[in-house]
Short mmCIF file of C-alpha atoms in Angstrom, two decimals:
data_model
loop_
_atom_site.label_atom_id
_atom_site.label_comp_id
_atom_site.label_asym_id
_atom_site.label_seq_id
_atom_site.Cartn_x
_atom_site.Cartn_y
_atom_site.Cartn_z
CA UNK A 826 106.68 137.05 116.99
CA UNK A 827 104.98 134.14 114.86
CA UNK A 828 103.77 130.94 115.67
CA UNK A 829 106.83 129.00 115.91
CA UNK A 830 109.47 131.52 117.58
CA UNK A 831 108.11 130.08 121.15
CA UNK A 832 110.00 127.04 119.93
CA UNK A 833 112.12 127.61 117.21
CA UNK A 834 114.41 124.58 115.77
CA UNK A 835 117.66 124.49 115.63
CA UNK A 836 118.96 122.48 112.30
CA UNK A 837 120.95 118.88 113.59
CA UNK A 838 124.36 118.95 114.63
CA UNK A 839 124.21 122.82 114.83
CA UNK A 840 126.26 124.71 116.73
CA UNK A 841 129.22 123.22 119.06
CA UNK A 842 130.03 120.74 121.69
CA UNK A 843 130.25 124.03 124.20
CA UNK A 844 127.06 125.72 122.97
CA UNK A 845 124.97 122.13 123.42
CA UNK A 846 126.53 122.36 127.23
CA UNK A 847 125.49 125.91 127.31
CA UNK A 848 121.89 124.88 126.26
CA UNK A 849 122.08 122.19 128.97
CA UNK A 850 122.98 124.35 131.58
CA UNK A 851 120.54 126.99 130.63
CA UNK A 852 117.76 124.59 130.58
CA UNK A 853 118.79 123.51 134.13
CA UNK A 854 119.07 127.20 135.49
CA UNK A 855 115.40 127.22 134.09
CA UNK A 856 113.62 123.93 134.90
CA UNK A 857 115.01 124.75 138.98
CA UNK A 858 113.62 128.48 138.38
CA UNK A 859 110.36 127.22 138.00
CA UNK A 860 109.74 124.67 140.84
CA UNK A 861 107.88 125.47 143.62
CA UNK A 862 108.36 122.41 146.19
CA UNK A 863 111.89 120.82 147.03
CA UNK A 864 111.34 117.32 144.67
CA UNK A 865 112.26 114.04 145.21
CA UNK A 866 114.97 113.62 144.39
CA UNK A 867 115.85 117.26 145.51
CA UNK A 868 117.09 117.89 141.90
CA UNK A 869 115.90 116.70 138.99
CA UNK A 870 117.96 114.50 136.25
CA UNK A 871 117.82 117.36 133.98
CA UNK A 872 119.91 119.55 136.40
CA UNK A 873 122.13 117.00 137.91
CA UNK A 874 122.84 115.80 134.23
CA UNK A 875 123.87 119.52 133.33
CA UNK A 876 125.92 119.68 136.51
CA UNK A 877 127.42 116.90 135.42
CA UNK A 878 128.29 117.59 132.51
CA UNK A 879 129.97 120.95 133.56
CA UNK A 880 132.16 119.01 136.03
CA UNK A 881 133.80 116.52 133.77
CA UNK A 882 133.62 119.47 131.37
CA UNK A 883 136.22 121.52 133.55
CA UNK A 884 137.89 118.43 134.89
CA UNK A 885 138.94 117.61 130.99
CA UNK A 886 140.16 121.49 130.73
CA UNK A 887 141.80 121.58 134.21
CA UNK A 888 139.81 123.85 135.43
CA UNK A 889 138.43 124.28 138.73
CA UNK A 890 134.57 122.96 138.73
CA UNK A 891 131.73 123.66 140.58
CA UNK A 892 131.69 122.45 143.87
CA UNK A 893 127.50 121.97 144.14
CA UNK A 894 124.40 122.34 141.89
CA UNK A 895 123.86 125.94 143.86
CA UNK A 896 127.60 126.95 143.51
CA UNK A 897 126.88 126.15 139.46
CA UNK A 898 123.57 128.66 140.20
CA UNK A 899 125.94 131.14 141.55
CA UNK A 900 128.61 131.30 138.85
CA UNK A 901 125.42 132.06 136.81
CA UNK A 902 124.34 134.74 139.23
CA UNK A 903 127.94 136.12 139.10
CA UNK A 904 129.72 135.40 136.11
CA UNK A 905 129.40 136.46 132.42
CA UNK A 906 129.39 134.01 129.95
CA UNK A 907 133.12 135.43 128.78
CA UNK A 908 134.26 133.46 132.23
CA UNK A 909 133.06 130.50 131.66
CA UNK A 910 135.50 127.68 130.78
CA UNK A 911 133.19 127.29 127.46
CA UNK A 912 135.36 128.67 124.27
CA UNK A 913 132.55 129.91 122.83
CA UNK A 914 131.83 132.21 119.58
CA UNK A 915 132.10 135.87 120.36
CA UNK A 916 128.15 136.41 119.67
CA UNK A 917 127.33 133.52 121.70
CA UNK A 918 128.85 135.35 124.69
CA UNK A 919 126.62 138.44 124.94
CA UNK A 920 129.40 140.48 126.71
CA UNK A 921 129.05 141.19 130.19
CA UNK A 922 125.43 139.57 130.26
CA UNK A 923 124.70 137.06 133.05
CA UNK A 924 122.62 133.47 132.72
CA UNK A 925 120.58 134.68 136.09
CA UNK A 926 119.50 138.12 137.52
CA UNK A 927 121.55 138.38 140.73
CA UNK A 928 118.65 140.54 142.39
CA UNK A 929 116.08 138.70 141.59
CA UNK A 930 117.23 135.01 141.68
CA UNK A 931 115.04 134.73 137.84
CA UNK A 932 116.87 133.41 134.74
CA UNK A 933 117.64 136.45 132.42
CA UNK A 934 115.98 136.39 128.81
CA UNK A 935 119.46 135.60 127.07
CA UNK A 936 119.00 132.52 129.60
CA UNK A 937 115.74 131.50 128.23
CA UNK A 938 116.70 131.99 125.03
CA UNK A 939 119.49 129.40 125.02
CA UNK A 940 116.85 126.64 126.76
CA UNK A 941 114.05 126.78 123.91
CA UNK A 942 117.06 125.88 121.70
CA UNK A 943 117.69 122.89 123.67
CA UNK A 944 117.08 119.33 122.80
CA UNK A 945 114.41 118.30 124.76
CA UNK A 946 112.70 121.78 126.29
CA UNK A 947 110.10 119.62 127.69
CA UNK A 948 108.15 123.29 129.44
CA UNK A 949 108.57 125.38 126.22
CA UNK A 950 106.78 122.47 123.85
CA UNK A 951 103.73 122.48 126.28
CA UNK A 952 103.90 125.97 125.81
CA UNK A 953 103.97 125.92 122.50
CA UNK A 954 101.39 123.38 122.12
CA UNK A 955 98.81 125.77 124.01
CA UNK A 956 99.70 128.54 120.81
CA UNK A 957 98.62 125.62 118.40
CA UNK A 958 96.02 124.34 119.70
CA UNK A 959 94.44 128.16 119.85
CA UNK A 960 95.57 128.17 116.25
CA UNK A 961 93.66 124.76 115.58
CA UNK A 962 90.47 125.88 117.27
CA UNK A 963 90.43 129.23 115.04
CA UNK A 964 91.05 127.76 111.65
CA UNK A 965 88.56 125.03 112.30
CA UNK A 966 85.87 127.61 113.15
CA UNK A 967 87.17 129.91 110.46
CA UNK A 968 87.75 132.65 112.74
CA UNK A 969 90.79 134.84 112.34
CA UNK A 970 89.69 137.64 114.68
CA UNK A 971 89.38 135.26 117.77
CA UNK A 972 92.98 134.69 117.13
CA UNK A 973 93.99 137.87 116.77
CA UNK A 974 91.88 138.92 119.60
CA UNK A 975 94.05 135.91 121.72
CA UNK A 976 97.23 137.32 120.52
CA UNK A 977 96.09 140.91 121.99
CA UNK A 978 95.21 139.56 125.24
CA UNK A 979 98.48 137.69 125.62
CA UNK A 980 99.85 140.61 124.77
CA UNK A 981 98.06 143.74 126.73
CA UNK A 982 96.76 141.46 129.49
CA UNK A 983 99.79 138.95 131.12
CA UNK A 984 98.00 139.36 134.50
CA UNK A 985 94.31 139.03 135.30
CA UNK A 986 92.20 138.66 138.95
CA UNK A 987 90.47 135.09 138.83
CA UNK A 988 87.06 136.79 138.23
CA UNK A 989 88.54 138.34 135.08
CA UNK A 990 89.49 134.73 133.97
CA UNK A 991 86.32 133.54 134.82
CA UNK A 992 84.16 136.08 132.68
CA UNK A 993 86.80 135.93 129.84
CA UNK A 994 84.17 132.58 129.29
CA UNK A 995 81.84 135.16 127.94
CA UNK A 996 83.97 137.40 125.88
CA UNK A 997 82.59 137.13 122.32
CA UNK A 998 86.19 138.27 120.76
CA UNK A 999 87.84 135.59 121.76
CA UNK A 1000 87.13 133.97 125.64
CA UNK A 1001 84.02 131.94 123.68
CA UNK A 1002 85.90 129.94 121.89
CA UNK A 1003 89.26 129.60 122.99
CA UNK A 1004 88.65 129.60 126.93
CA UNK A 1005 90.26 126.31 128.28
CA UNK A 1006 93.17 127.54 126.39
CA UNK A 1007 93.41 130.90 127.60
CA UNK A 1008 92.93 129.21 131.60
CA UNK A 1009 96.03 126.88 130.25
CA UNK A 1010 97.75 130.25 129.60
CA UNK A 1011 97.82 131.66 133.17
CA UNK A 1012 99.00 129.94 136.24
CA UNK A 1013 98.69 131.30 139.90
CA UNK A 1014 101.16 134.38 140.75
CA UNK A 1015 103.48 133.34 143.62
CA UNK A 1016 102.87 133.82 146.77
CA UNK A 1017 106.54 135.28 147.20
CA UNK A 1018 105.68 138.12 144.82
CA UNK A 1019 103.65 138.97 147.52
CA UNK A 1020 104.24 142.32 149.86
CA UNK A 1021 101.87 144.12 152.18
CA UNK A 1022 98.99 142.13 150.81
CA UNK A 1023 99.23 143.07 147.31
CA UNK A 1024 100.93 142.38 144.03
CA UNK A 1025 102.70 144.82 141.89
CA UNK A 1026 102.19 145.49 138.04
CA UNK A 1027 104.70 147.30 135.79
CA UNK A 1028 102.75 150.48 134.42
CA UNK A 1029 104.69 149.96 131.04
CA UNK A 1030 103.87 146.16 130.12
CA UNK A 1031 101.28 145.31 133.12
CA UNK A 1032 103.62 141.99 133.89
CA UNK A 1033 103.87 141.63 138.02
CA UNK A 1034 107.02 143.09 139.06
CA UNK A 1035 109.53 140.92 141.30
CA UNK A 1036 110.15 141.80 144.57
CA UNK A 1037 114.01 142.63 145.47
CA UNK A 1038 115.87 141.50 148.19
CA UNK A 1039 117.17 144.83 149.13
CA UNK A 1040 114.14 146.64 148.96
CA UNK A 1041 111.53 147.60 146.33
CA UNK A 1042 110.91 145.95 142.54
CA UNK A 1043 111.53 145.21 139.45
CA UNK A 1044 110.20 144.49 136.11
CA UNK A 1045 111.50 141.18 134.82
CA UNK A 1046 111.36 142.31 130.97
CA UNK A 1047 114.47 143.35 129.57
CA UNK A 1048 112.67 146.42 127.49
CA UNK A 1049 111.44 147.40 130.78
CA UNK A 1050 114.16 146.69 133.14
CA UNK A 1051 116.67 148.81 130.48
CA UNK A 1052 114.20 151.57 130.88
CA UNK A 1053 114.52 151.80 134.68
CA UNK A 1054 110.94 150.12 135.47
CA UNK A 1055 111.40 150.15 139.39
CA UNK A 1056 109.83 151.68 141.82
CA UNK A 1057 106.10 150.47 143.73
CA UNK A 1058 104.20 149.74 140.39
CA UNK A 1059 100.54 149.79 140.39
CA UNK A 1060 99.19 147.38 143.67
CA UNK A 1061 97.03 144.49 142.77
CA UNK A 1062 95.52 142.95 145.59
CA UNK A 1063 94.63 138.82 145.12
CA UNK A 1064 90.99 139.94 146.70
CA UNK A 1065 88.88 138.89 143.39
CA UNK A 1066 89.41 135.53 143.11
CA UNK A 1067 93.41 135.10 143.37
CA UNK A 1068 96.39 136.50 140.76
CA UNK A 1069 97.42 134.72 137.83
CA UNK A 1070 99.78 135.84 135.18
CA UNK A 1071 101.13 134.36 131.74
CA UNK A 1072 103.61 131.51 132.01
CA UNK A 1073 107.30 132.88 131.82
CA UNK A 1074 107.63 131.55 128.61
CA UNK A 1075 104.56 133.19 127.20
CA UNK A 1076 105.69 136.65 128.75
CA UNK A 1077 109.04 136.57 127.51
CA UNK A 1078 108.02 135.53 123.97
CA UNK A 1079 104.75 136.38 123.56
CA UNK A 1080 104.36 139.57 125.57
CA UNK A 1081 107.64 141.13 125.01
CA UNK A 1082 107.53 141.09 121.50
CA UNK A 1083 103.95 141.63 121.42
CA UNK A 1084 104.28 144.98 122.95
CA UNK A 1085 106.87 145.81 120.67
CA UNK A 1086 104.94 144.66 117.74
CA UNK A 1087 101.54 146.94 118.95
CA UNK A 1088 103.80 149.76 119.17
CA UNK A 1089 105.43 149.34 115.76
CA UNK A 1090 101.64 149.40 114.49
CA UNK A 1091 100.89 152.74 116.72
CA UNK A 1092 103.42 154.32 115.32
CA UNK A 1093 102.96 153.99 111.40
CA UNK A 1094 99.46 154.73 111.96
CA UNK A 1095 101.04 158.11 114.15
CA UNK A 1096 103.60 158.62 111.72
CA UNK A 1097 102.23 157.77 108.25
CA UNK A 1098 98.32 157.56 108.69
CA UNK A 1099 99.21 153.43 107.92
CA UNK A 1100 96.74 151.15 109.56
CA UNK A 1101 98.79 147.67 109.55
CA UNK A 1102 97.08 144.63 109.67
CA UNK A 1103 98.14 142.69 112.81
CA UNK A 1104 98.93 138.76 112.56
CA UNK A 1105 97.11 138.18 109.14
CA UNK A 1106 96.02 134.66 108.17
CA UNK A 1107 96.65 133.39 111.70
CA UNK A 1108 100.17 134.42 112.13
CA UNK A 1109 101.41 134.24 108.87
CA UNK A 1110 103.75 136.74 110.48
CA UNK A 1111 103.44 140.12 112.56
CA UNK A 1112 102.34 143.28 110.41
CA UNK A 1113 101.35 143.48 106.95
CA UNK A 1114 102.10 147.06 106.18
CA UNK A 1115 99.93 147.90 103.28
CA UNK A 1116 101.95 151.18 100.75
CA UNK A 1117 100.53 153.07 97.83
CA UNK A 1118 100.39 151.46 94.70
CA UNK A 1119 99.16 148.26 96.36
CA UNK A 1120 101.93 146.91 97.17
CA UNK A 1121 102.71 145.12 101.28
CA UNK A 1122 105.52 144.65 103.20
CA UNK A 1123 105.39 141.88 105.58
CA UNK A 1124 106.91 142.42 109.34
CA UNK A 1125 108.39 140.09 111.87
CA UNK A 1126 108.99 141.49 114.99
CA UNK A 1127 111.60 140.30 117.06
CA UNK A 1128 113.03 141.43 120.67
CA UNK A 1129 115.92 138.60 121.03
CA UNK A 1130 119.09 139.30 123.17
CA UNK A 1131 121.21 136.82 121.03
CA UNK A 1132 121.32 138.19 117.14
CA UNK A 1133 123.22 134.34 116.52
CA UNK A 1134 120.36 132.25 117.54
CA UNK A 1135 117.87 134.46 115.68
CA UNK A 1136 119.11 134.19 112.54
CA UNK A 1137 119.86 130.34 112.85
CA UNK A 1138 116.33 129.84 113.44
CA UNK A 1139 114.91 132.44 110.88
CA UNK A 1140 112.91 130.67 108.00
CA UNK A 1141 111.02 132.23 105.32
CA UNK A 1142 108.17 133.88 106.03
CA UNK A 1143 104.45 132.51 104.57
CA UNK A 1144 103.57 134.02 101.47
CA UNK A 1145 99.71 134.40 101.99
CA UNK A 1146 98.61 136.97 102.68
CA UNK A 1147 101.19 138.09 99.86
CA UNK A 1148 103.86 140.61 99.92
CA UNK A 1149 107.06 142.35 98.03
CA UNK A 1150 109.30 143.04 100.87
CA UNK A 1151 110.11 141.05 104.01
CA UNK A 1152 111.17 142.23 107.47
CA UNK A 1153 112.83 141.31 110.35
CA UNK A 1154 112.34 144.29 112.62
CA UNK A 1155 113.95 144.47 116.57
CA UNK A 1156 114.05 147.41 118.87
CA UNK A 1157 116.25 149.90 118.77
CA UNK A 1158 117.49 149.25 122.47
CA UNK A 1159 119.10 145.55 121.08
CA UNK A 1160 121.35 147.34 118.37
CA UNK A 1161 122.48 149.85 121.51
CA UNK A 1162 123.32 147.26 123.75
CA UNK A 1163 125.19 145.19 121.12
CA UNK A 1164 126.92 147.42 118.13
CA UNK A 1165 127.47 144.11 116.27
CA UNK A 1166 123.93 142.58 116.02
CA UNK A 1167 123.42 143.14 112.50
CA UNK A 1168 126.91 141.75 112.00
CA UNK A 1169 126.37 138.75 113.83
CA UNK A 1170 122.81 138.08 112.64
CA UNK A 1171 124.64 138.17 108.83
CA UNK A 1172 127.44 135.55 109.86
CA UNK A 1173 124.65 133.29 111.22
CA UNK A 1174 121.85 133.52 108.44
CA UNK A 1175 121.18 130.13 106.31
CA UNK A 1176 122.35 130.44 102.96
CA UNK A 1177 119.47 130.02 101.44
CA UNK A 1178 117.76 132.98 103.48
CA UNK A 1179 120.26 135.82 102.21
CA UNK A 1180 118.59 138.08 100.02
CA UNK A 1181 115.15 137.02 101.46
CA UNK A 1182 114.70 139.16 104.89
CA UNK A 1183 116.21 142.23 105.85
CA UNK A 1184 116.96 142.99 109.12
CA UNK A 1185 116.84 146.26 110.91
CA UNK A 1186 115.74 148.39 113.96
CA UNK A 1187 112.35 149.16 114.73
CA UNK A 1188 113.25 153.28 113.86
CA UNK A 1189 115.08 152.19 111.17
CA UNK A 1190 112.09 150.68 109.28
CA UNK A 1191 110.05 153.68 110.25
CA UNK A 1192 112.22 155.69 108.74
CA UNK A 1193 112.72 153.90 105.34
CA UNK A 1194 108.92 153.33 105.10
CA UNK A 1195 108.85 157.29 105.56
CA UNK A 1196 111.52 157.68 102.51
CA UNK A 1197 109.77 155.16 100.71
CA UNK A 1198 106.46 157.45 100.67
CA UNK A 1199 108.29 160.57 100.20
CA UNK A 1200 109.56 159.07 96.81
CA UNK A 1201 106.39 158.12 95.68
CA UNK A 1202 105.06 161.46 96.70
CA UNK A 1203 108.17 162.92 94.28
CA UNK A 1204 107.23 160.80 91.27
CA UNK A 1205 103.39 161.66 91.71
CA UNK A 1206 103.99 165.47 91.70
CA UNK A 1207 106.63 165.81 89.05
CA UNK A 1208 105.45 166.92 85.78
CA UNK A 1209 105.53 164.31 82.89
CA UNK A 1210 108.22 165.00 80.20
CA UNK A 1211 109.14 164.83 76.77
CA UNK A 1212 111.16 163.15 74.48
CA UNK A 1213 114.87 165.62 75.29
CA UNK A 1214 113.78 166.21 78.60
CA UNK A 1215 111.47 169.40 77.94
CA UNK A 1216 108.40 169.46 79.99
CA UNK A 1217 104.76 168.60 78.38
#
């Protein structure tokens, strides 16, 4: 994940009349998500414009509407996009997927995905405004490593105890310098994720895991959730000066990707013996992956649900530090769940992008950086040869 995919742009007049609905309603099914008091008025005008919207939406199709702003919440809860009255591309549907996780009342990452590609995601630009201003702090004290050491914490660390925020004030890597951004990071854990006195982490990404209605919890990551995170988790008691954990935003597009990004870089170095640098020239884009014969290939890591909206916001990468070859790499999982994501990506790339990034699986760029050493290997250990093809 870079700098910008918190808030990626969407080029004017893209996509339909249905999909700027979709992004309405998503945005909705987000901004009521994420209140914690009942509002005056109870919803706000960015919901009751969606709702709206939706109504005279159906009522022009003759369709049957939604009766309330929570019986629009519960067609999300229950139906896939593929039955909604929205005729929408075949990748924008994402198959069977749902807008919000029926167990756990939370938007689903698909969900999310749709709102930062809204018009006016009024959350996701203060969230993106904390990643700058970290950014801004860095290059002005010409201090690469304090970002990179910010992008690790975001990324290992989505939950701290409120004495571990506090003495993050004195943590030379990074807490020094970029502290008031790092508190404007976190936000208090809810109270609701609360059972028998404690919280829960996931032992796989550390995130707090949401409680379930019938019993038990969850993770809310999709890379964790696919995996079967459920169970107890580790129990985190708010005894230490209160919970607090990463926005949503910042977990679902920070985190998630980070995670997947730190394990590309474990496993080249497993693999190969590669040590990759991580976020060069603050952010310029994931993983450098330095190869024999001094040449780099540069790595964007990227764990989206919809392959559309990623490649309709893909630009080209930064070319310092420089490199030959240009990646965008996603977990394997994505390509599982969705045969056609490569497909899809390809019908939804800019023109002037083709030819410029490939895109593939996390093991399948393992693998071709593995074929690409064994050739060199090859070429290094054959002996020269003559003019008629006798050997020297």
């Amino acid at each position: 994940m870079t700098t910008t995919d918190l808030l990626p742009a969407i080029p004017e007049g893209a996509g339909t009349a249905d999909e700027t609905l979709l992004r309405l309603i998503a945005s909705a099914l987000a901004c009521l998500s994420r209140q914690r008091t009942v509002p005056n008025p109870v919803y706000p005008a960015k919901v009751q414009n969606a709702y709206n919207r939706l109504v005279l939406h159906c009522l022009r199709r003759g369709e049957e509407p939604p009766g309330s702003v929570p019986e629009m919440v519960r067609w999300a809860c229950e139906r896939p996009l593929a039955e909604w009255p929205l005729p929408l591309p075949d990748e924008a549907r994402s198959g069977t997927a749902l807008l919000v996780d029926p167990e756990t009342r939370l938007p689903h990452q698909s969900c999310l995905e749709w709102e930062v590609n809204a018009a006016d995601p009024a959350a996701e630009l203060f969230e993106n405004e904390r990643i700058l201003e970290a950014l801004a702090i860095c290059r002005a004290a010409r201090s690469p490593r304090a970002y990179t050491a910010f992008r690790a914490l975001l990324t290992t660390r989505p939950v701290l105890t409120g004495a571990e925020l506090a003495l993050l004030g004195g943590d030379p890597e990074c807490g020094m310098l970029l502290h008031s951004v790092i508190k404007r990071c976190y936000e208090p854990a809810p109270a609701s994720y609360l059972r028998e006195g404690a919280y829960r982490q996931c032992p796989r990404c550390h995130c707090l895991m949401v409680p379930l209605l019938v019993g038990g919890h969850r993770c809310e990551l999709d890379r964790c959730r696919r995996d079967g995170e459920r169970g107890e988790g580790t129990p985190l008691r708010p005894d230490k000066g209160g919970v607090f954990q990463l926005s949503r935003p910042l977990r679902m597009f920070v985190t998630s990707p980070g995670l997947a990004e730190t394990e590309l870089e474990s496993a080249l170095k497993k693999k190969f013996g590669i040590t990759a640098e991580m976020w060069p020239n603050y952010d310029a884009y994931d993983l450098r992956v330095p190869l024999p014969g001094r040449r780099h290939w540069a790595v964007d890591v990227k764990d989206r649900v919809n392959p559309a909206l990623l490649a309709r916001t893909t630009t080209p990468f930064r070319g310092d530090p420089p490199y030959e070859r240009a990646f965008l790499v996603v977990p394997r999982y994505r390509f599982r769940e969705n045969e056609a994501y490569g497909r899809q990506f390809r019908r939804n790339l800019p023109d002037d992008m083709a030819g410029r990034v490939t895109l593939l699986d996390d093991q399948a760029f393992l693998r071709l950086v593995g074929r690409d050493l064994a050739t060199l290997s090859r070429q290094e250990t054959e002996p020269p040869r003559t003019e008629g093809g006798r050997h020297a």
